[in-house]
GROMACS .gro file of C-alpha atoms in nm:
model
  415
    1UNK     CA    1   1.714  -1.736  -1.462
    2UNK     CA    2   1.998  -1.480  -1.374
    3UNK     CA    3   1.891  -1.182  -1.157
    4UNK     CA    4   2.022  -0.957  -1.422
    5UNK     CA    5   1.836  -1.106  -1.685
    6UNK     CA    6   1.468  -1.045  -1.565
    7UNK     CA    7   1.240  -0.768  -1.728
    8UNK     CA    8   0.878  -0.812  -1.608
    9UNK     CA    9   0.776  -0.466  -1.831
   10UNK     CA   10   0.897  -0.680  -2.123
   11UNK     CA   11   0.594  -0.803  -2.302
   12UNK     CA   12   0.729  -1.026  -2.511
   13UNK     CA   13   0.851  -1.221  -2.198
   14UNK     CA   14   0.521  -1.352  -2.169
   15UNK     CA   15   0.449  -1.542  -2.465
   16UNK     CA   16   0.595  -1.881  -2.412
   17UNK     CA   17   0.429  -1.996  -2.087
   18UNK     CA   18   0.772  -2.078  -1.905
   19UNK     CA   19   0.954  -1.755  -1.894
   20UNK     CA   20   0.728  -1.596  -1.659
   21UNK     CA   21   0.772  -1.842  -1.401
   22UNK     CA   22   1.160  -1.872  -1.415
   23UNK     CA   23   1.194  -1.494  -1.355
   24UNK     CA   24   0.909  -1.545  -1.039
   25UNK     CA   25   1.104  -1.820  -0.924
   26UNK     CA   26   1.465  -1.623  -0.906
   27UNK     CA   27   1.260  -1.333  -0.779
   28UNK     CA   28   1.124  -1.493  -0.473
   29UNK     CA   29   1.433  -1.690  -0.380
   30UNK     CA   30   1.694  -1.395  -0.471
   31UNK     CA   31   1.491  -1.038  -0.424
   32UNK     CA   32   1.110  -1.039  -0.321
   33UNK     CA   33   1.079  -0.673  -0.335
   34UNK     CA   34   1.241  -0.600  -0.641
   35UNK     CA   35   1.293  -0.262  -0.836
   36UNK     CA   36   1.202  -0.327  -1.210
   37UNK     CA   37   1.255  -0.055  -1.453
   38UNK     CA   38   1.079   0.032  -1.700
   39UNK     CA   39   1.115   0.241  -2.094
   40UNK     CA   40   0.972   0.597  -2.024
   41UNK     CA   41   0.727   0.751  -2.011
   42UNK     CA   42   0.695   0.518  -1.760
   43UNK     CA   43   0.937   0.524  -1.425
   44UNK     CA   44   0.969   0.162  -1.284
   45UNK     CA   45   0.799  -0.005  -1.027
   46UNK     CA   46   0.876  -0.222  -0.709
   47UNK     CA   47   0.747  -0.610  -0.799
   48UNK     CA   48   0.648  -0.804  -0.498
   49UNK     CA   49   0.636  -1.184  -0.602
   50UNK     CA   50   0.590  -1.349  -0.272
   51UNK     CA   51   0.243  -1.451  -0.118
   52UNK     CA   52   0.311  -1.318   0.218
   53UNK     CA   53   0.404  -0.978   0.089
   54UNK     CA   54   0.137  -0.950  -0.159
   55UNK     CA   55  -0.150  -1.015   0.128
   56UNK     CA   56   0.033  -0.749   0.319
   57UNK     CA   57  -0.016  -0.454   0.100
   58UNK     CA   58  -0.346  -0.617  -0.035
   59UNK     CA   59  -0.465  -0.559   0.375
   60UNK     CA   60  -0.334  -0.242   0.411
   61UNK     CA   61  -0.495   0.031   0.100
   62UNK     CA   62  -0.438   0.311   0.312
   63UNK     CA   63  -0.072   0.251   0.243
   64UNK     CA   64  -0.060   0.132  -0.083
   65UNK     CA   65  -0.376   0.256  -0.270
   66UNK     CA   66  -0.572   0.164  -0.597
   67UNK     CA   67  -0.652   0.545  -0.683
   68UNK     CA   68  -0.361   0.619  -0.867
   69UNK     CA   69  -0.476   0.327  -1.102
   70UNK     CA   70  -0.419  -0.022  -1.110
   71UNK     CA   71  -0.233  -0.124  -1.441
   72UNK     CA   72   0.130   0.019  -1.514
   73UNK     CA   73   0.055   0.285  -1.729
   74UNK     CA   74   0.141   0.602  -1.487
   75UNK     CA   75  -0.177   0.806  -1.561
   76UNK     CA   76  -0.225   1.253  -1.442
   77UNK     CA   77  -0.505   1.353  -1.282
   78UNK     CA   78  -0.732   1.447  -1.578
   79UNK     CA   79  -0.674   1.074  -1.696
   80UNK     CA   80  -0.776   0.996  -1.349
   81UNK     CA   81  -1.092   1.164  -1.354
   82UNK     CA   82  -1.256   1.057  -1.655
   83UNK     CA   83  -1.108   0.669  -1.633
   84UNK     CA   84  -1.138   0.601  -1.299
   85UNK     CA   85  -1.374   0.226  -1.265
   86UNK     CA   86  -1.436   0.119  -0.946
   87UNK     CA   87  -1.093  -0.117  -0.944
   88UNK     CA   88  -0.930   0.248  -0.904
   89UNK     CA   89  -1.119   0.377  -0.579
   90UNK     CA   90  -1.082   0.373  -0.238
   91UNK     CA   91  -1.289   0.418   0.078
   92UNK     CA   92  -1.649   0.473   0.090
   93UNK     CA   93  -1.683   0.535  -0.256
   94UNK     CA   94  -1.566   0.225  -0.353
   95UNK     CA   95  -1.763   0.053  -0.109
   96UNK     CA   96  -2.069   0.230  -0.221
   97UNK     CA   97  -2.012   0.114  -0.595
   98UNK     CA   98  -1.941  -0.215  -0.482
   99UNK     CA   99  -2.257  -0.255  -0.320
  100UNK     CA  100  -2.453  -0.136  -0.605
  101UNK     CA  101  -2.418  -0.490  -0.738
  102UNK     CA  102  -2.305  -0.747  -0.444
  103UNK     CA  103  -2.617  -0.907  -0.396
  104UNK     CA  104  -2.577  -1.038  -0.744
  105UNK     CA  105  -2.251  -1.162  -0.702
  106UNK     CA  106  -2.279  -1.303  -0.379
  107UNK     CA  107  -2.245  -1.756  -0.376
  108UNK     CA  108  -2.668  -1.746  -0.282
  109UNK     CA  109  -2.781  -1.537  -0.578
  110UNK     CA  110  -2.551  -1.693  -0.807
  111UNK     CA  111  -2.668  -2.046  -0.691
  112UNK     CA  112  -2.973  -1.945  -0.869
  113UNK     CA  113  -2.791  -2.012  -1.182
  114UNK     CA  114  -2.672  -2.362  -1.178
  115UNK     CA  115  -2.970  -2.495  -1.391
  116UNK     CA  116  -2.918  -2.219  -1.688
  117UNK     CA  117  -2.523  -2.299  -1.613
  118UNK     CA  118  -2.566  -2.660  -1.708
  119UNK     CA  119  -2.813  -2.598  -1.990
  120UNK     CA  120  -2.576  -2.343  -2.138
  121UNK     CA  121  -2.262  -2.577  -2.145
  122UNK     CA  122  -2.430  -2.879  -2.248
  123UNK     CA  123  -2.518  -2.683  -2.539
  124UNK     CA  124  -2.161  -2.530  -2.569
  125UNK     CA  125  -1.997  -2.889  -2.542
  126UNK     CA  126  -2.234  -3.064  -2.777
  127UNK     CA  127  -2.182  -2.787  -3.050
  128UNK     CA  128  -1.777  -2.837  -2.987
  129UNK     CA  129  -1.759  -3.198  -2.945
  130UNK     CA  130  -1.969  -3.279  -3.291
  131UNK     CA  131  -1.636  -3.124  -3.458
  132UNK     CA  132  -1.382  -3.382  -3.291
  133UNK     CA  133  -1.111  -3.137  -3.372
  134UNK     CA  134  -1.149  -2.728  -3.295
  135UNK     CA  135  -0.994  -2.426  -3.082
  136UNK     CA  136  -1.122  -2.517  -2.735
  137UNK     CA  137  -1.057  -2.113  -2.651
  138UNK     CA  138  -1.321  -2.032  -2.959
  139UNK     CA  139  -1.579  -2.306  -2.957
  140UNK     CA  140  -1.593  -2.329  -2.531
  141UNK     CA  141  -1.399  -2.146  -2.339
  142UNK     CA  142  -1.519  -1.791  -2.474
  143UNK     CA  143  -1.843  -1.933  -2.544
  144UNK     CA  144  -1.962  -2.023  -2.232
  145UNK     CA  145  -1.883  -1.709  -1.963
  146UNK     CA  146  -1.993  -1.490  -2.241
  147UNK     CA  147  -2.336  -1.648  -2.286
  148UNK     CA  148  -2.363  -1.619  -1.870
  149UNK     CA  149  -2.209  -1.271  -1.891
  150UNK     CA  150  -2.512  -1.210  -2.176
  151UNK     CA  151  -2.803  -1.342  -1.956
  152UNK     CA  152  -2.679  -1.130  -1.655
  153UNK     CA  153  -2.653  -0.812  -1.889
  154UNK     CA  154  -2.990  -0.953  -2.061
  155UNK     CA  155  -2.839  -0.856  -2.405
  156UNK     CA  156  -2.917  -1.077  -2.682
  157UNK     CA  157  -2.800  -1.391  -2.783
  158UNK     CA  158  -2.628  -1.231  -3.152
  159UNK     CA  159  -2.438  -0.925  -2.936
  160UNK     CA  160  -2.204  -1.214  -2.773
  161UNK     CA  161  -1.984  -1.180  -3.044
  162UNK     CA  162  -1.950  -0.822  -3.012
  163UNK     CA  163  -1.828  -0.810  -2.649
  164UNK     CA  164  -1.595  -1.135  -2.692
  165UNK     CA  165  -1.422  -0.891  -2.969
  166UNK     CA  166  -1.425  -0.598  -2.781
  167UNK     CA  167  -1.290  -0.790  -2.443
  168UNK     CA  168  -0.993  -0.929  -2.669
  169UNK     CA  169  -0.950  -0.574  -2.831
  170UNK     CA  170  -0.918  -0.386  -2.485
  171UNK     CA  171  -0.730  -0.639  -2.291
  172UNK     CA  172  -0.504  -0.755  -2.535
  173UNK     CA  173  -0.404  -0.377  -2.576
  174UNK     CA  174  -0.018  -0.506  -2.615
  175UNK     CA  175  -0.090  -0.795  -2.835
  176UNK     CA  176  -0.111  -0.713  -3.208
  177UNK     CA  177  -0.351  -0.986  -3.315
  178UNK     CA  178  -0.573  -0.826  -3.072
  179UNK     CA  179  -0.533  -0.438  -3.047
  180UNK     CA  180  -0.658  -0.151  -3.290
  181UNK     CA  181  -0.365   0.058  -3.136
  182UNK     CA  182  -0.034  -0.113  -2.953
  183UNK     CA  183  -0.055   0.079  -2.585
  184UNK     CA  184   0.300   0.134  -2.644
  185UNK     CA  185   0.276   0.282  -2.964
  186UNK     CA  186   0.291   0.695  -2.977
  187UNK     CA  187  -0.035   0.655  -3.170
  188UNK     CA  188  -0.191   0.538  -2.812
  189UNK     CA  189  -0.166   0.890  -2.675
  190UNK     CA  190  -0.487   1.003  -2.889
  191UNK     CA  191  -0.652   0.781  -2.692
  192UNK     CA  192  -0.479   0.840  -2.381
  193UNK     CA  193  -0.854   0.923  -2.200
  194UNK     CA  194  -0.969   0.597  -2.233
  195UNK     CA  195  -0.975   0.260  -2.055
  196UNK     CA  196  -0.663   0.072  -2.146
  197UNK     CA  197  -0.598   0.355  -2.433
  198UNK     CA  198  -0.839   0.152  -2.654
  199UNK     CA  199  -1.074   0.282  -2.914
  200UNK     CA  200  -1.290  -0.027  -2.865
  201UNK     CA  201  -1.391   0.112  -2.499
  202UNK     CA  202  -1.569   0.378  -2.755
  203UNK     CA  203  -1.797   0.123  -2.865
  204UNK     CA  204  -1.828  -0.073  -2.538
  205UNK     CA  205  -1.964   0.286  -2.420
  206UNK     CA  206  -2.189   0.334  -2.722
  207UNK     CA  207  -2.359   0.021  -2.624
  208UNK     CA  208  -2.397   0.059  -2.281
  209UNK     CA  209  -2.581   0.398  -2.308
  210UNK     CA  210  -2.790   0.300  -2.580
  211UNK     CA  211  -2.904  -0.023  -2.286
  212UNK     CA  212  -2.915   0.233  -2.019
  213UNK     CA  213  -3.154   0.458  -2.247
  214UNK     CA  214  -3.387   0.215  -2.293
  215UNK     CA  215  -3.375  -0.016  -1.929
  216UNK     CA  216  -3.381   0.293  -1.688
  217UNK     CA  217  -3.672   0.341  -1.523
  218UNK     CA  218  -3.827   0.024  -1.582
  219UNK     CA  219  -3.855  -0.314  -1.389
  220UNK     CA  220  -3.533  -0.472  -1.484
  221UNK     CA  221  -3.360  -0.698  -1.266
  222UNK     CA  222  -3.047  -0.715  -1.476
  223UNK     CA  223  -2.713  -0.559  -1.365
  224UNK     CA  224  -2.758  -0.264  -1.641
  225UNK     CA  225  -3.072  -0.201  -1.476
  226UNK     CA  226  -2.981  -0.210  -1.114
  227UNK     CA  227  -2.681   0.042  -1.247
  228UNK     CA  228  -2.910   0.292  -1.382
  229UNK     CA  229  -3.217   0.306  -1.124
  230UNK     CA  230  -3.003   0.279  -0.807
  231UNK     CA  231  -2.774   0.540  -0.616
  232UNK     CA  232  -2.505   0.395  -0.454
  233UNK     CA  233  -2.534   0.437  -0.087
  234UNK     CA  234  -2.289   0.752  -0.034
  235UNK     CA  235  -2.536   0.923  -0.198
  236UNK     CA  236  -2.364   1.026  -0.503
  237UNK     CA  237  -2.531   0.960  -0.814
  238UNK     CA  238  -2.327   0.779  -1.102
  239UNK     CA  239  -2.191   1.036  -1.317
  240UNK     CA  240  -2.183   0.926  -1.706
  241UNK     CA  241  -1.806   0.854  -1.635
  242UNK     CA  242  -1.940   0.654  -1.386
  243UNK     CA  243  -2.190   0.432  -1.556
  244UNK     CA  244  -1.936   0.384  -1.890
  245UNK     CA  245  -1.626   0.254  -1.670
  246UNK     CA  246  -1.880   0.058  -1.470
  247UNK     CA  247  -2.055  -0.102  -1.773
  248UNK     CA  248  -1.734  -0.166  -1.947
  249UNK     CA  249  -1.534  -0.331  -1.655
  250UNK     CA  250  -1.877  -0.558  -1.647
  251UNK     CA  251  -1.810  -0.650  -2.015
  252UNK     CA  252  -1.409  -0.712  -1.987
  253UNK     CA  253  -1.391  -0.832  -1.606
  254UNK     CA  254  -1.697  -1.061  -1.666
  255UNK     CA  255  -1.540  -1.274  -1.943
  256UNK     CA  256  -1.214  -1.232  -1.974
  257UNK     CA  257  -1.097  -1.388  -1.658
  258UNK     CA  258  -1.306  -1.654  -1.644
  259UNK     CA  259  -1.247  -1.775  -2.002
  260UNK     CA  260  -0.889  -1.793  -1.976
  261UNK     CA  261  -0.926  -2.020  -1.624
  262UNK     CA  262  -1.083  -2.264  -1.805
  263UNK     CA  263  -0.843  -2.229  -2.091
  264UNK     CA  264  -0.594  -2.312  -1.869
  265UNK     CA  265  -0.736  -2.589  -1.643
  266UNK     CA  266  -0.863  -2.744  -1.969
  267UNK     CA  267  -0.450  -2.728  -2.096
  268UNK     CA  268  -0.318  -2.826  -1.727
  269UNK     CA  269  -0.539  -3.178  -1.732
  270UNK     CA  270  -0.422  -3.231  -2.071
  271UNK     CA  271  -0.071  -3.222  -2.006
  272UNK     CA  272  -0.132  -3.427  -1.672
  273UNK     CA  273  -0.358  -3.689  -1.776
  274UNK     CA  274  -0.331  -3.870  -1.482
  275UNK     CA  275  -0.479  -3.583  -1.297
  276UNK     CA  276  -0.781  -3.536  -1.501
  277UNK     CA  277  -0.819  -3.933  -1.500
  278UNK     CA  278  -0.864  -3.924  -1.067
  279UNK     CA  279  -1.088  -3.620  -1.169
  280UNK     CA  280  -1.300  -3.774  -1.376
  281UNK     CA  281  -1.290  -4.112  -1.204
  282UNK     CA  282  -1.441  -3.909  -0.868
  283UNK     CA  283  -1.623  -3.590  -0.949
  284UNK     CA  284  -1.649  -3.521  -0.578
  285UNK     CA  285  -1.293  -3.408  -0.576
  286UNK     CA  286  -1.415  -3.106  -0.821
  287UNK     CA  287  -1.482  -2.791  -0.548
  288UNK     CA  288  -1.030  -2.865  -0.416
  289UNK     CA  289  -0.998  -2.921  -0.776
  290UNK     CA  290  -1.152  -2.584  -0.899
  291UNK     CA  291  -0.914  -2.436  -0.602
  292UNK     CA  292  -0.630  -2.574  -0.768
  293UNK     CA  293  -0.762  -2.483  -1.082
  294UNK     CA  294  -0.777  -2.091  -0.985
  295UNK     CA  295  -0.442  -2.103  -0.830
  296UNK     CA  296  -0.262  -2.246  -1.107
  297UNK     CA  297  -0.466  -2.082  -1.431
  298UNK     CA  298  -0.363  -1.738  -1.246
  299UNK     CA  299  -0.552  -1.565  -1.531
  300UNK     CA  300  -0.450  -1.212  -1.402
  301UNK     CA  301  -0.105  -1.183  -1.312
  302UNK     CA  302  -0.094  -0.883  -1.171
  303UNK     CA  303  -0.209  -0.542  -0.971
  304UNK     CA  304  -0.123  -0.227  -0.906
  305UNK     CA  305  -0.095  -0.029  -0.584
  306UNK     CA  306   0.117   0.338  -0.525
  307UNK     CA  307   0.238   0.409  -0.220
  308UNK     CA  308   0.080   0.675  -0.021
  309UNK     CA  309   0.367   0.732   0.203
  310UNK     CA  310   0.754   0.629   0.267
  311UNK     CA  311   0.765   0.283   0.386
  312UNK     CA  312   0.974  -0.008   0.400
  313UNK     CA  313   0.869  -0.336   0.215
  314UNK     CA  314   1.158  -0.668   0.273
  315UNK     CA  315   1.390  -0.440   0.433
  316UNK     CA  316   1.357  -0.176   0.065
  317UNK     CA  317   1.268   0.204   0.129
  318UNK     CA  318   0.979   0.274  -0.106
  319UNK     CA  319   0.886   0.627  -0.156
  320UNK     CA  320   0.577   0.808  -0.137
  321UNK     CA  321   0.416   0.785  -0.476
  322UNK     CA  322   0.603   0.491  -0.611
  323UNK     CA  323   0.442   0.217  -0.787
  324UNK     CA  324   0.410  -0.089  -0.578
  325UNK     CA  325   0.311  -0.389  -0.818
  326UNK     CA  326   0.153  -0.752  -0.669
  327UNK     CA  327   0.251  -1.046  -0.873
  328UNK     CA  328  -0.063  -1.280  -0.816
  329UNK     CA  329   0.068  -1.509  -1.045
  330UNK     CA  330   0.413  -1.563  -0.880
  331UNK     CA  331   0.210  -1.559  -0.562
  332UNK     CA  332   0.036  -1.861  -0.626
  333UNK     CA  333   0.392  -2.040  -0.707
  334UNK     CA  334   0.507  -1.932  -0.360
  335UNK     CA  335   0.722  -2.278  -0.243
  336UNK     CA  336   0.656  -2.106   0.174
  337UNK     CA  337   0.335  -2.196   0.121
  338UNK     CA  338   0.245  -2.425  -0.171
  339UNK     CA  339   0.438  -2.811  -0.134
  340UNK     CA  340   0.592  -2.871  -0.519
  341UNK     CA  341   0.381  -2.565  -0.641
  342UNK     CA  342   0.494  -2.647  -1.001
  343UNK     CA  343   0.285  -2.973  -0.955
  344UNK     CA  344  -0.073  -2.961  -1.077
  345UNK     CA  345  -0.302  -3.131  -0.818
  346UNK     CA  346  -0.650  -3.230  -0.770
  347UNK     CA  347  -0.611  -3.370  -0.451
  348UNK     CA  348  -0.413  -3.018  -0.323
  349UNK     CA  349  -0.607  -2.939   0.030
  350UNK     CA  350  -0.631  -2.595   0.150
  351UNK     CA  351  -0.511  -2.405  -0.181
  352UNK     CA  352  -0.437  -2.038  -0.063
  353UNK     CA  353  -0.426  -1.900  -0.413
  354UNK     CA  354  -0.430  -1.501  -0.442
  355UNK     CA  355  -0.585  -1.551  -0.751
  356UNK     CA  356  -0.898  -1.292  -0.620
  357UNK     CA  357  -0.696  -1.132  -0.394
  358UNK     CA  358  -0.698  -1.166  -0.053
  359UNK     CA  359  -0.814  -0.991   0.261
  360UNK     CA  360  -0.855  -0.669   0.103
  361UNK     CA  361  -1.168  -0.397   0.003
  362UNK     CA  362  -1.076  -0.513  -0.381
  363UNK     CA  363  -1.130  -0.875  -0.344
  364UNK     CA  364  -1.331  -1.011  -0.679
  365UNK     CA  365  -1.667  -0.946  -0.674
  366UNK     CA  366  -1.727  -1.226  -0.910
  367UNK     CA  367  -1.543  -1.491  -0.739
  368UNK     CA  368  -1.811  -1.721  -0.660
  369UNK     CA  369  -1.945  -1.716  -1.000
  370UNK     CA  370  -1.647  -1.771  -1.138
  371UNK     CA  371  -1.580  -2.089  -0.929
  372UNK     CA  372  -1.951  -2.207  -1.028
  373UNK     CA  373  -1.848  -2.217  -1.413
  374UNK     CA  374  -1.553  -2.346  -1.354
  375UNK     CA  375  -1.723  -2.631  -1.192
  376UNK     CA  376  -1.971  -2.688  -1.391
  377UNK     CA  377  -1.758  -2.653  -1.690
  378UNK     CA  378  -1.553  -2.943  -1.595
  379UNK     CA  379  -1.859  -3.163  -1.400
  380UNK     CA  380  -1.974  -3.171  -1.761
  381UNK     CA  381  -1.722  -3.194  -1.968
  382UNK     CA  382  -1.530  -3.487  -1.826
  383UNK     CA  383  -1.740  -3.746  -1.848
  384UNK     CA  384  -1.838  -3.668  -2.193
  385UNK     CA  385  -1.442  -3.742  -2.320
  386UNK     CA  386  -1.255  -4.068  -2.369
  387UNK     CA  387  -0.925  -3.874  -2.450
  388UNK     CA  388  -0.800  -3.550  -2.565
  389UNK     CA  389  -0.494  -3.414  -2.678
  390UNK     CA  390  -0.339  -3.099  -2.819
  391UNK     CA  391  -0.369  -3.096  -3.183
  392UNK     CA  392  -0.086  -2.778  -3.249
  393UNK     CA  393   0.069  -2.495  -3.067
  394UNK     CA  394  -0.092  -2.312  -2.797
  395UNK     CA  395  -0.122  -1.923  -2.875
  396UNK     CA  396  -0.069  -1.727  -2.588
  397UNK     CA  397  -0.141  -1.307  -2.549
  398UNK     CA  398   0.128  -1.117  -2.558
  399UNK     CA  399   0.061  -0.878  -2.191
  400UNK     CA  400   0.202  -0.942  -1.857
  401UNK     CA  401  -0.147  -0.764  -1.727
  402UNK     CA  402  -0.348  -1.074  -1.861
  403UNK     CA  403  -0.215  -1.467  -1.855
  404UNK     CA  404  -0.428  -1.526  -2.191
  405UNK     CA  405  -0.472  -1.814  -2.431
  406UNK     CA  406  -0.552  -1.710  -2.752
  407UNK     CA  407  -0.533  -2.064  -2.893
  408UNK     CA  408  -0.603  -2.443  -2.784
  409UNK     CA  409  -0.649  -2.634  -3.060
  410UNK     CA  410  -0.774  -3.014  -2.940
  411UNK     CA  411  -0.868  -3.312  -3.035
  412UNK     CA  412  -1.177  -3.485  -2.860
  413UNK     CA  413  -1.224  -3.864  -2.844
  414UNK     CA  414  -1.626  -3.901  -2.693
  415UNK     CA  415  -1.656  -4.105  -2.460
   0.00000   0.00000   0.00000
């Protein structure tokens, strides 16, 4: 794709699954550090699409901070205050929040898991395979981090509905099949305090207080519990702004991400056969495979940092202030350090995806449980199918915050 042609604030450049990658591909090759502008209110941003460069300023948050918020939208300091999760701190603080829930996150305490993990999607796959034909996004990949997500939360099993809706609503903020209120619509500014400028974070925050209410003080060992009865270890208390952004980025972060991995893995062995034939024929090559699965899927595609002070990024001045965005996504395409990174592969050793970040304070906390579904997922899926196709056309979420399936229609042949 022509230099002149790329628009990475464009939306609508994002729906077809190719686009994306052309404009990454001419980015990295042509200008790595490349000023995008944007329609106002918003002022343009400097893209960085190359792996090297996004590790840098991933390593370095006293340069290029989170607090000035992670997503596009340029928010003031009242927005700031009362929207801020722990994705948009810095410092101590952040490492205080962070802690309030690491030792549930961490690969040892999430082992713990792998019997209800199995249990859950042999249920999710038997209930989806009876049908032959079905939405694999609906009927498993939404299903099954959600019902994980639940158990965590210890919310029942009828509420899973709720928070797949109200994940879709808030994320897909720019999709219109999805959002109550199109972020860049001038209706959006009534709801300029809240997370992604959604009304469904109302409700999201309606239900976590209502949990809070009745699990503080008790002897909970769920994460809404551990939020409530602990102080982080600054010693600041969580303030109500605190507890909402917290709860909600549990609800959105916890499912969203993951479901659209598998979405994606699920369409990348369909459309390489022969790739989830060597899988399937030797289920030892599953942990490189899930590797390769994370680095390709790329279900966020990007971040946000601002710039703290003037600097130089691949030989560009950026200012103080300016917005300094990390392409994961094109990252994980990056030819200096991927061989024929448009080739999905198993067999790919030492796959140095950016997919959680890298080397930085805001590396995923739920990385390792995110690898365990996805390798579970596929341990049991695989050898329960003979064949399966595509049976229409994959719907995709309009955003270039989220790389989203909305639809993956298939058709199942048991094995």
């Amino acid at each position: 794709m022509p230099l002149a042609d790329i628009d990475l604030a464009d939306n609508d450049r994002f729906l077809d699954g190719e686009t994306p990658w052309r404009m990454f591909h001419t980015l990295r090759r042509e200008d790595p550090v490349h000023w995008q502008p944007e329609k106002e209110p918003n002022s343009g941003f400097w893209a960085l699409t190359r792996h090297a460069d996004i590790v840098a300023v991933e390593r370095d948050p006293q340069t290029f901070t989170s607090s000035r918020f992670t997503n596009l939208e340029e928010v003031d300091d009242s927005q700031i205050a009362v929207r801020r999760s722990m994705l948009e701190t810095d410092g101590l603080r952040h490492t205080a929040l962070r802690k309030l829930l690491h030792k549930q996150f961490t690969p040892r305490a999430i082992a713990d898991y792998g019997t209800f993990l199995r249990g859950l999607t042999a249920t999710t796959l038997d209930n989806a395979l009876a049908k032959g034909t079905f939405d694999f996004v609906r009927e498993v990949s939404a299903d099954f981090p959600i019902n994980v997500l639940a158990r965590m939360l210890d919310v029942p099993d009828e509420d899973t509905e709720k928070l797949i809706d109200w994940g879709n609503r808030i994320i897909g903020n720019t999709d219109p099949d999805y959002a109550d209120v199109l972020l860049e619509s001038a209706e959006s500014e009534q709801y300029r305090d809240l997370p992604f400028r959604s009304p469904a974070s109302l409700e999201v925050f309606d239900y976590g207080r209502e949990m809070a209410a009745k699990r503080r003080g008790g002897q909970g060992t769920d994460l809404v519990s551990r939020l409530v009865d602990q102080v982080p270890c600054d010693g600041v208390p969580l303030s109500q702004h605190d507890f909402d952004n917290y709860f909600l980025l549990l609800v959105v972060a916890g499912n969203e991400t993951t479901r659209h991995a598998i979405s994606h893995s699920m369409l990348a062995l369909i459309r390489n056969p022969e790739q989830l034939d060597r899988l399937r024929d030797d289920l030892t090559l599953m942990p490189n495979a899930v590797e390769e699965c994370l680095r390709w899927a790329s279900p966020v595609y990007h971040f946000r940092r601002t710039a703290t002070r003037d600097t130089e990024l691949g030989g560009k001045r950026v200012r103080e202030g300016d917005k300094v965005v990390l392409w994961f996504a094109s990252g994980n395409r990056d030819e200096a350090v991927f061989e024929n990174p448009y080739d999905f592969d198993v067999t790919r050793k030492k796959v140095d995806h950016v997919t959680f970040g890298k080397g930085g304070p805001h590396f995923c906390l739920g990385s390792a449980l995110a690898r365990l579904e996805l390798r579970i997922m596929f341990e049991e899926l695989l050898p329960r199918i003979a064949d399966i196709t595509l049976a229409g056309d994959v719907r995709r979420v309009r955003s270039n915050f989220v790389n989203g399936i909305k639809e993956l229609p298939v058709t199942i042949t048991p094995a």
